[in-house]
XYZ file of C-alpha atoms in Angstrom:
118
model
C 59.411 2.741 61.364
C 61.281 3.628 58.160
C 58.901 1.839 55.738
C 55.852 3.793 56.981
C 56.608 6.669 54.639
C 55.824 4.384 51.686
C 52.251 3.643 52.765
C 50.152 6.111 50.792
C 46.711 4.975 51.974
C 45.530 2.592 54.677
C 45.702 -1.112 53.832
C 42.663 -3.198 54.769
C 43.407 -6.890 55.312
C 40.232 -8.973 55.179
C 39.287 -12.647 54.924
C 39.164 -13.338 51.187
C 37.418 -16.674 51.811
C 34.513 -15.191 53.766
C 31.394 -14.711 51.648
C 30.329 -11.663 53.681
C 33.781 -10.059 53.701
C 34.387 -10.357 49.953
C 30.844 -9.249 49.109
C 31.076 -6.253 51.441
C 34.450 -5.178 50.019
C 33.041 -5.406 46.480
C 29.986 -3.425 47.604
C 32.166 -0.690 49.122
C 34.272 -0.447 45.982
C 31.265 -0.339 43.647
C 29.148 2.122 45.634
C 31.701 4.542 47.042
C 35.166 5.954 46.631
C 36.590 3.329 48.994
C 39.208 2.136 46.530
C 40.552 5.684 46.194
C 40.941 5.947 49.969
C 41.810 2.382 51.006
C 43.765 -0.571 49.603
C 41.974 -3.907 50.069
C 44.072 -7.073 50.341
C 42.801 -10.566 51.279
C 44.768 -12.139 54.141
C 45.346 -15.201 51.988
C 47.681 -13.202 49.743
C 49.927 -12.517 52.738
C 49.566 -15.608 54.937
C 47.910 -19.024 54.934
C 46.608 -18.693 58.497
C 43.626 -16.373 58.617
C 42.917 -14.562 61.865
C 39.365 -13.657 62.818
C 40.206 -9.967 62.751
C 39.831 -7.390 60.092
C 42.983 -5.275 60.183
C 43.715 -1.786 58.901
C 47.307 -0.592 58.697
C 48.228 2.968 57.859
C 51.414 4.975 58.199
C 50.976 5.656 61.902
C 48.144 3.421 63.145
C 47.091 -0.197 63.379
C 43.466 -1.161 64.003
C 41.844 -4.550 64.303
C 38.436 -6.124 64.815
C 35.664 -3.656 65.701
C 37.919 -0.606 65.575
C 39.076 -1.627 62.100
C 35.464 -1.957 60.926
C 34.779 1.569 62.197
C 37.899 2.874 60.437
C 36.928 1.238 57.122
C 33.408 2.674 57.261
C 34.626 6.106 58.344
C 37.429 6.259 55.753
C 35.038 5.129 53.009
C 33.060 8.288 53.710
C 29.619 9.345 52.574
C 26.699 7.456 54.036
C 29.084 4.887 55.554
C 30.026 7.430 58.217
C 26.587 6.895 59.806
C 27.136 3.242 60.806
C 30.699 4.167 61.813
C 29.307 6.817 64.166
C 26.764 4.348 65.598
C 29.454 1.702 66.188
C 31.615 4.289 67.986
C 28.855 4.598 70.588
C 29.408 0.988 71.720
C 31.841 0.472 74.593
C 35.080 -1.131 73.330
C 34.589 -4.463 75.090
C 31.007 -4.811 73.844
C 32.035 -3.884 70.294
C 34.792 -6.525 70.360
C 32.420 -9.122 71.792
C 29.914 -8.460 68.991
C 32.656 -8.435 66.369
C 34.145 -11.771 67.469
C 30.714 -13.352 67.752
C 30.056 -12.336 64.154
C 33.532 -13.513 63.093
C 33.012 -16.974 64.635
C 29.783 -17.454 62.700
C 30.557 -15.724 59.411
C 31.258 -18.893 57.386
C 28.108 -20.577 58.652
C 25.890 -17.552 57.916
C 27.441 -16.336 54.658
C 29.454 -19.297 53.377
C 32.942 -19.353 51.951
C 34.177 -18.085 48.629
C 37.427 -18.499 46.800
C 40.056 -15.912 47.551
C 39.834 -13.073 45.071
C 42.732 -10.685 44.627
C 41.499 -7.152 44.034
């Protein structure tokens, strides 16, 4: 893909209306060098329909759901590599099942927030 050469760091698409998602992105930015390594963009900036998946797009890879969560934690570095390592131990199907269970309930557990553009 010709446009891939213009992606300088992975882009993380997250649900900007999810209370957990926006709080966690802010936490990562404030407590680590995540913003130097990753670009964070709420889905709502790109599209009105919000999928349940977290997505990470880089020049040569595309990750979603549980694998994307692992990539975000791993790419953030530091202490965040520990939960990334633990999540890698889960079989793929189990990780996806846990991820989608969390995704289905995220608004109920953490509420909704207004979309914030970082």
